[in-house]
Every structure is written in structure tokens, then in C-alpha cells.
Coordinates of C-alpha atoms in Angstrom, one line a residue:
M2 CA 23.1 -22.0 -27.3
Q3 CA 23.5 -21.6 -31.0
W4 CA 26.3 -19.3 -32.2
T5 CA 26.1 -17.8 -35.7
R6 CA 28.2 -14.9 -36.9
D7 CA 26.6 -11.6 -37.9
D8 CA 27.7 -9.8 -41.1
R9 CA 30.5 -7.7 -39.5
P10 CA 33.9 -8.6 -40.8
R11 CA 36.1 -10.5 -38.3
R12 CA 39.8 -10.1 -37.8
I13 CA 41.5 -13.2 -36.6
T14 CA 45.2 -13.6 -35.7
L15 CA 46.6 -17.1 -36.5
I16 CA 49.7 -17.9 -34.5
S17 CA 51.7 -20.8 -36.1
T18 CA 53.9 -23.0 -33.8
G19 CA 54.5 -26.1 -35.9
G20 CA 53.3 -29.6 -35.3
T21 CA 51.8 -32.2 -37.7
I22 CA 49.6 -29.6 -39.3
A23 CA 52.9 -27.9 -40.5
S24 CA 54.9 -31.1 -41.1
R25 CA 56.2 -32.5 -44.4
W26 CA 58.1 -35.6 -45.4
Q27 CA 61.8 -35.3 -44.6
G28 CA 63.1 -38.6 -46.1
T29 CA 62.9 -40.7 -42.9
G30 CA 59.8 -39.2 -41.3
Y31 CA 57.7 -36.0 -40.9
A32 CA 58.9 -32.8 -39.2
A33 CA 57.4 -29.4 -38.9
D34 CA 58.8 -27.0 -41.5
A35 CA 55.9 -25.2 -43.1
S36 CA 55.0 -21.6 -42.4
G37 CA 51.7 -20.4 -41.1
D38 CA 50.9 -19.0 -44.5
D39 CA 51.5 -22.5 -46.0
V40 CA 49.1 -24.0 -43.5
L41 CA 46.5 -21.3 -44.0
A42 CA 46.7 -21.7 -47.8
T43 CA 45.4 -25.3 -47.5
S44 CA 42.1 -24.2 -45.9
A45 CA 39.1 -22.3 -47.1
L46 CA 38.3 -19.2 -45.0
P47 CA 34.9 -18.7 -43.4
E48 CA 33.0 -15.9 -45.1
G49 CA 33.7 -12.4 -43.7
V50 CA 36.9 -13.5 -41.9
A51 CA 40.3 -11.9 -42.5
V52 CA 43.4 -13.7 -41.1
E53 CA 46.7 -12.2 -40.1
V54 CA 49.5 -14.8 -39.7
V55 CA 52.2 -14.8 -37.0
D56 CA 55.0 -17.4 -37.4
L57 CA 56.1 -17.7 -33.8
F58 CA 58.2 -20.9 -34.0
N59 CA 58.1 -24.2 -36.0
V60 CA 58.7 -27.3 -33.9
N61 CA 57.2 -30.7 -33.5
S62 CA 55.2 -30.3 -30.2
S63 CA 57.1 -33.1 -28.5
R64 CA 59.9 -30.4 -28.4
M65 CA 57.7 -27.9 -26.6
T66 CA 59.3 -26.3 -23.6
S67 CA 58.0 -24.0 -20.8
A68 CA 60.0 -21.2 -22.4
R69 CA 58.2 -21.6 -25.7
Q70 CA 54.9 -21.8 -23.9
L71 CA 55.6 -18.6 -22.0
T72 CA 56.6 -17.0 -25.4
L73 CA 53.3 -18.2 -26.9
L74 CA 51.3 -16.8 -23.9
R75 CA 52.9 -13.4 -24.4
A76 CA 52.3 -13.5 -28.2
V77 CA 48.6 -14.1 -27.7
H78 CA 48.4 -11.3 -25.2
A79 CA 50.2 -9.0 -27.7
A80 CA 47.7 -10.0 -30.4
L81 CA 44.8 -9.2 -28.2
A82 CA 46.3 -5.9 -27.2
D83 CA 44.9 -4.7 -30.6
P84 CA 41.2 -3.9 -30.0
G85 CA 40.4 -4.6 -33.6
V86 CA 41.3 -8.3 -33.3
D87 CA 38.3 -10.5 -32.7
G88 CA 40.0 -13.7 -31.8
V89 CA 43.2 -15.8 -32.0
V90 CA 43.7 -19.2 -33.5
V91 CA 46.9 -21.2 -32.5
T92 CA 48.0 -24.0 -34.7
H93 CA 49.9 -26.4 -32.6
G94 CA 51.2 -30.0 -32.5
T95 CA 48.9 -32.4 -30.8
D96 CA 51.4 -34.1 -28.5
T97 CA 51.5 -31.2 -26.0
L98 CA 48.6 -29.1 -27.2
E99 CA 46.7 -29.8 -24.0
E100 CA 49.5 -28.4 -21.9
S101 CA 49.9 -25.1 -23.9
A102 CA 46.1 -24.5 -24.2
F103 CA 45.6 -25.0 -20.4
F104 CA 48.6 -22.8 -19.5
L105 CA 47.1 -20.0 -21.7
D106 CA 43.7 -20.6 -20.2
L107 CA 45.0 -20.1 -16.7
H108 CA 46.1 -16.6 -17.8
H109 CA 43.3 -15.6 -20.1
S110 CA 40.9 -12.9 -18.9
D111 CA 39.8 -11.5 -22.2
P112 CA 36.3 -12.2 -23.5
R113 CA 37.7 -12.8 -27.0
P114 CA 38.4 -16.5 -27.7
V115 CA 41.8 -18.2 -28.2
V116 CA 41.3 -21.4 -30.2
F117 CA 43.9 -24.2 -30.5
T118 CA 43.8 -26.6 -33.3
G119 CA 46.1 -28.9 -35.2
A120 CA 46.1 -32.1 -37.3
Q121 CA 46.6 -35.8 -37.0
R122 CA 47.8 -36.1 -40.6
P123 CA 50.6 -34.1 -42.2
L124 CA 50.4 -31.2 -44.5
G125 CA 49.5 -31.9 -48.1
T126 CA 48.2 -35.5 -47.6
G127 CA 45.1 -36.4 -49.6
D128 CA 43.1 -37.2 -46.5
G129 CA 44.5 -34.4 -44.4
D130 CA 42.4 -33.1 -41.5
G131 CA 44.3 -29.9 -41.0
P132 CA 42.3 -27.8 -43.5
G133 CA 39.0 -28.7 -42.0
N134 CA 40.3 -28.1 -38.5
V135 CA 41.7 -24.7 -39.4
Y136 CA 38.4 -23.7 -41.0
D137 CA 36.4 -24.8 -37.9
A138 CA 38.8 -23.0 -35.5
L139 CA 38.5 -19.8 -37.5
Q140 CA 34.7 -20.1 -37.4
V141 CA 34.7 -20.6 -33.7
A142 CA 37.2 -17.7 -33.1
A143 CA 35.0 -15.4 -35.1
S144 CA 31.8 -16.4 -33.3
V145 CA 32.1 -17.0 -29.6
R146 CA 33.0 -14.9 -26.5
D147 CA 33.5 -15.5 -22.8
L148 CA 34.5 -19.2 -23.1
G149 CA 38.2 -18.9 -22.3
V150 CA 40.7 -20.9 -24.3
L151 CA 39.2 -23.6 -26.5
V152 CA 40.4 -26.7 -28.4
V153 CA 38.6 -27.3 -31.8
F154 CA 39.2 -30.6 -33.4
D155 CA 37.3 -32.8 -35.8
G156 CA 34.1 -30.7 -35.5
R157 CA 34.1 -30.6 -31.7
V158 CA 34.6 -27.7 -29.4
H159 CA 36.4 -28.5 -26.1
A160 CA 37.3 -26.4 -23.1
A161 CA 41.0 -26.2 -22.5
R162 CA 40.7 -27.4 -18.9
G163 CA 40.6 -31.2 -18.7
T164 CA 40.9 -31.8 -22.4
V165 CA 43.6 -34.3 -23.3
K166 CA 44.8 -36.2 -26.3
T167 CA 42.9 -39.5 -26.2
Q168 CA 43.9 -41.0 -29.6
T169 CA 47.4 -41.4 -31.0
L170 CA 46.3 -41.4 -34.6
A171 CA 42.5 -41.1 -35.0
A172 CA 41.1 -37.8 -36.3
D173 CA 38.9 -37.3 -33.2
A174 CA 42.0 -36.9 -31.1
F175 CA 40.8 -34.9 -28.1
A176 CA 38.3 -35.3 -25.3
D177 CA 37.8 -34.6 -21.6
P178 CA 37.5 -38.1 -20.1
S179 CA 35.8 -36.7 -17.0
E180 CA 33.4 -34.1 -18.5
S181 CA 31.3 -33.6 -21.7
G182 CA 32.6 -31.4 -24.5
L183 CA 31.4 -27.8 -24.9
G184 CA 29.8 -28.2 -28.3
K185 CA 30.2 -28.7 -32.1
V186 CA 30.9 -26.6 -35.1
G187 CA 29.8 -27.2 -38.7
F188 CA 27.7 -25.9 -41.6
G189 CA 28.5 -22.3 -40.8
S190 CA 27.4 -22.3 -37.2
V191 CA 28.7 -23.1 -33.7
H192 CA 26.6 -24.8 -31.1
I193 CA 27.7 -24.5 -27.5
R194 CA 26.0 -26.6 -24.9
R195 CA 27.6 -25.3 -21.7
S196 CA 30.1 -22.8 -20.4
P197 CA 33.4 -24.1 -18.9
D198 CA 34.2 -23.9 -15.2
R199 CA 37.3 -21.7 -14.9
P200 CA 39.2 -20.3 -11.9
T201 CA 39.9 -16.5 -11.7
P202 CA 42.6 -15.9 -14.4
L203 CA 46.1 -15.1 -13.3
P204 CA 48.0 -12.0 -14.5
L205 CA 50.6 -12.4 -17.2
P206 CA 53.8 -13.7 -15.6
T207 CA 56.7 -11.3 -15.3
A208 CA 59.5 -14.0 -15.2
T209 CA 62.0 -14.2 -18.0
V210 CA 62.6 -17.5 -19.7
E211 CA 65.8 -17.9 -17.8
E212 CA 63.9 -17.7 -14.5
L213 CA 61.5 -20.4 -15.3
P214 CA 61.3 -23.0 -12.5
R215 CA 61.9 -26.7 -13.0
V216 CA 58.8 -28.8 -12.6
D217 CA 59.0 -32.6 -12.9
V218 CA 56.6 -35.5 -13.3
V219 CA 57.1 -38.7 -11.3
M220 CA 54.9 -41.7 -11.9
H221 CA 54.2 -44.4 -9.3
H222 CA 54.0 -48.1 -10.3
S223 CA 54.1 -51.5 -8.6
D224 CA 57.8 -51.2 -7.6
G225 CA 57.7 -47.5 -7.2
D226 CA 60.0 -46.0 -4.5
P227 CA 61.1 -42.4 -3.7
L228 CA 64.2 -42.5 -5.9
F229 CA 62.9 -40.3 -8.7
L230 CA 61.0 -38.0 -6.5
N231 CA 64.1 -37.4 -4.4
A232 CA 66.2 -37.0 -7.6
A233 CA 63.8 -34.3 -8.8
V234 CA 64.2 -32.4 -5.6
A235 CA 68.0 -32.8 -5.7
A236 CA 68.0 -31.5 -9.3
G237 CA 66.5 -28.3 -8.2
G238 CA 62.8 -29.0 -8.9
R239 CA 60.6 -26.4 -7.4
G240 CA 57.5 -28.3 -8.4
I241 CA 56.7 -32.0 -8.7
V242 CA 53.6 -33.8 -10.1
L243 CA 53.2 -37.2 -8.5
V244 CA 51.2 -39.5 -10.7
G245 CA 49.6 -42.0 -8.4
T246 CA 47.7 -45.1 -9.0
G247 CA 43.9 -45.4 -8.6
A248 CA 42.3 -42.3 -7.0
G249 CA 45.8 -41.0 -6.1
N250 CA 47.7 -43.6 -4.2
A251 CA 51.4 -44.5 -3.6
T252 CA 53.4 -45.9 -0.6
P253 CA 54.2 -44.8 2.9
E254 CA 57.8 -44.2 1.8
I255 CA 56.7 -42.0 -1.0
A256 CA 54.4 -40.1 1.3
S257 CA 57.4 -39.5 3.6
A258 CA 59.4 -38.2 0.6
V259 CA 56.5 -35.9 -0.3
G260 CA 56.5 -34.5 3.2
A261 CA 60.3 -33.9 3.1
A262 CA 60.0 -32.2 -0.3
V263 CA 57.2 -29.9 0.9
A264 CA 59.1 -29.1 4.0
Q265 CA 62.0 -27.7 2.0
G266 CA 59.7 -25.6 -0.2
T267 CA 58.9 -27.8 -3.2
L268 CA 55.3 -27.5 -4.5
V269 CA 53.9 -31.0 -4.9
A270 CA 50.6 -31.9 -6.8
L271 CA 48.9 -35.3 -6.9
S272 CA 47.4 -36.7 -10.1
T273 CA 46.6 -40.2 -11.3
R274 CA 47.5 -42.4 -14.2
V275 CA 43.8 -43.5 -14.5
P276 CA 42.2 -41.9 -17.6
A277 CA 39.1 -40.5 -15.9
G278 CA 37.7 -39.5 -12.5
P279 CA 38.9 -37.4 -9.6
I280 CA 41.6 -37.7 -6.9
A281 CA 39.9 -39.0 -3.8
E282 CA 41.2 -39.2 -0.2
L283 CA 40.2 -42.8 0.5
Y284 CA 43.2 -44.8 1.6
T285 CA 46.0 -44.6 4.1
G286 CA 49.1 -46.7 3.9
G287 CA 50.6 -44.3 1.5
G288 CA 47.3 -43.5 -0.3
A289 CA 45.8 -40.1 -1.0
V290 CA 44.9 -39.6 2.6
D291 CA 48.6 -39.7 3.6
L292 CA 49.9 -37.9 0.5
V293 CA 47.6 -34.9 1.0
A294 CA 48.4 -34.9 4.7
A295 CA 52.1 -34.7 3.7
G296 CA 51.4 -31.6 1.7
A297 CA 50.5 -32.8 -1.8
V298 CA 47.8 -30.8 -3.5
P299 CA 45.1 -33.0 -5.2
A300 CA 44.6 -32.3 -8.9
G301 CA 40.9 -33.0 -9.1
T302 CA 40.2 -34.5 -12.5
L303 CA 43.3 -33.0 -14.2
R304 CA 45.9 -35.3 -15.6
A305 CA 49.7 -35.1 -15.3
G306 CA 50.5 -32.7 -18.2
Q307 CA 47.9 -30.1 -17.3
T308 CA 48.6 -30.5 -13.6
R309 CA 52.2 -29.7 -14.3
M310 CA 51.2 -26.5 -16.1
A311 CA 49.1 -25.5 -13.0
V312 CA 52.2 -26.0 -10.8
L313 CA 54.3 -23.9 -13.1
A314 CA 51.6 -21.2 -13.2
A315 CA 51.4 -21.2 -9.4
L316 CA 55.2 -20.9 -9.1
L317 CA 55.3 -18.0 -11.6
A318 CA 52.5 -16.1 -9.8
D319 CA 53.4 -13.1 -7.6
V320 CA 52.3 -14.7 -4.3
S321 CA 54.1 -15.7 -1.1
A322 CA 55.4 -19.3 -0.7
E323 CA 52.8 -19.8 2.0
R324 CA 49.9 -18.9 -0.3
R325 CA 51.1 -21.1 -3.2
P326 CA 49.4 -24.4 -2.1
A327 CA 46.0 -22.6 -1.8
L328 CA 46.5 -21.0 -5.2
L329 CA 47.5 -24.3 -6.8
H330 CA 44.4 -25.9 -5.3
A331 CA 42.2 -23.3 -6.9
L332 CA 44.0 -23.6 -10.3
L333 CA 43.7 -27.4 -10.3
N334 CA 40.1 -27.7 -9.1
G335 CA 38.5 -24.6 -10.5
P336 CA 35.4 -23.1 -8.9
A337 CA 34.1 -24.8 -5.7
R338 CA 31.6 -27.5 -6.3
P339 CA 29.2 -29.2 -3.9
E340 CA 30.6 -32.2 -2.1
P341 CA 29.5 -35.6 -3.4
A342 CA 26.6 -37.1 -1.4
L343 CA 27.5 -39.5 1.4
T344 CA 26.7 -43.2 1.0
A345 CA 24.9 -45.2 3.6
S346 CA 28.3 -46.2 5.0
G347 CA 29.3 -42.6 5.4
S348 CA 31.9 -42.7 2.5
R349 CA 31.8 -40.0 -0.2
F350 CA 33.2 -42.4 -2.8
S351 CA 33.3 -46.1 -3.4
G352 CA 36.1 -47.6 -5.4
A353 CA 39.0 -50.1 -5.3
S354 CA 42.6 -49.4 -4.5

């Protein structure tokens, strides 16, 4: 579908959180220190768009925390409490943009868009990509509805769900390795090819930042053992993301440790270190068959960072402990999809361990 703005003026709230788009040279490297007004001043504004800036915080996004993400979620909800606001743009560092955007998407029920953008090159550089990304994000925020939280970068429009940083330095930094993008923006119009699949949004969490649960990520590798998973539980982790190999595999010892963690109330999700494709229950011997049987919730096509945000959201939701695994499954996998067709051998999937 082709999206073009009508002539009605649009009010967009821009929430600035730092990142490369707000970073300047500090003598030994770049760090975020520019205000939202400084960032906005580098960009032209789409015609008929008025922008109100909120400086929420100013950090490199590698310093993002769950507390800051909860603060950002509440700031976006506060901005949208004004019925005169047509959309929200969040400028954010690219390192953890995928996590913040997905966390907000899990709690976003408003038809008005929330659009994340940032930059790969610092503020004020001659070839900076920030100004163009801000312009495009404002254009999208002023144009679309009912698409949830979006990521707009390098002329492309992505759904928050599944979109990850795929390039450390290149301008086209974001993609969903397992799904096509939503659309493109340019020349004064926004073209959307499809609507994103999203689970039913959650209510705004009531927890204070002091009450935020610990959620850890543990990666399996050739010599992986249960040491770090057990350490996460011992440290008080209420949630763990196990990043398996292949389609979600580990060892019998790790499967036993997952079972012990789940038995004492820890919420465990299973993702993979492979860039694209779903978790699939194919292998025993500590593979996804055993891990899911032990209580790990498969993450579908979501990778570790976004899987962690889904675990956090499930732990913050006002549901009983017994219902949390089912809620987490819905958050991770979105709306139900048809099962893959069976092969001649009766297997739903063919692959290698």
C-alpha cells in the first residue's frame, strides 16, 4: 500500500535518548552528548510536520538498561496520552535499538506509530546518515497507522519484531534475517508492503525500576557446560535466555540444568546463535527436544536480545507464575501460524545439527 500524507498538519514528539546520532568527538572517541534539539537541527523537516523534543536521557546505547527502557516506555505512553500528537519518533543508539523497540512494541496498543531511528555515523560528520534517517522517521510517523513500533533506517521501514542490527558500520544497519521488511520511504511518500504479525499488546507494567527482575543471557558453545546457567540462577536471575547452537541445541547436562532452573521458578527461553531461521525440536541428546521438555520456551525466529525483552515483559506482566510460560510463548512467537508441511519422511524440518 502507498502511504502519502494529506495536508493536515502533523504533531510529532521526538524523544531523544543518545546514541551515535547524538555523539560528538571527545578526544579519544565518540560519546553521546548532544541534545534532541541539536540532533533535530541537522535535519530538514517534512512539510506540514511540527516537532516537539523531549530529552529523556543521553547515553551510548551499549549503556542501555532495563530501567531506562521502562522509563522510555512510560515516556512514549505519556506522549501519546495527548490526543493531538500524531506519532512519536525515538532517536536511539543502534547497539540496543532492537531491544528497546521490541520492548515498546510488546506494550504498544495505540494505532499511532512509534518510530525508532538513529545513525551509524556521528553528529556533524560530512557524510552523516542521521539527518536523512530523522527526516524519514518523521515522514513515517506522520503518515502511517496500525503498524505498531517501527524501525526506520537508510530508507527502509522495518517492524520492531525480528529486526536486528546486521551491520556494525554500514548505513543499511538493520534487517529481519527471517522475514522481509515492511516497506520503504523516500521522495515524500511511504510504501508499505505488508502489516507485521504482532501478539496482543500487554498493559503498561506497574513495577518500579527497583523491582525490575534480573534476566540473563547464556550462550552455548563447543565446550559449554551448565556453569553460567547455574550461576545466573544463583545470582537471582528470574529469567534466562539460553542461546543454543543450530536450531536450538545444547547438551544433556544443560537440559538438566534448565529443568532444575524451571523447577525453582526461573523462566527460561531458548534462542539460537544462528542468524536466521526458527527454533525447531529436532534433536534429543540435549537438543531442542530435551530443552523444551525441560521447560525452556522456544523463541521462534527471535534472537537473544529481543528474546530477553520478551522474558522481561512476561515477568513484569500481571499474571500468575503458572501462566507465564504460555504468555512468554505468545510474546515470542506472535499469532499462531500453520504448521510446516511434513516431508516424505514425516519430519517437519530438515537440517543439520
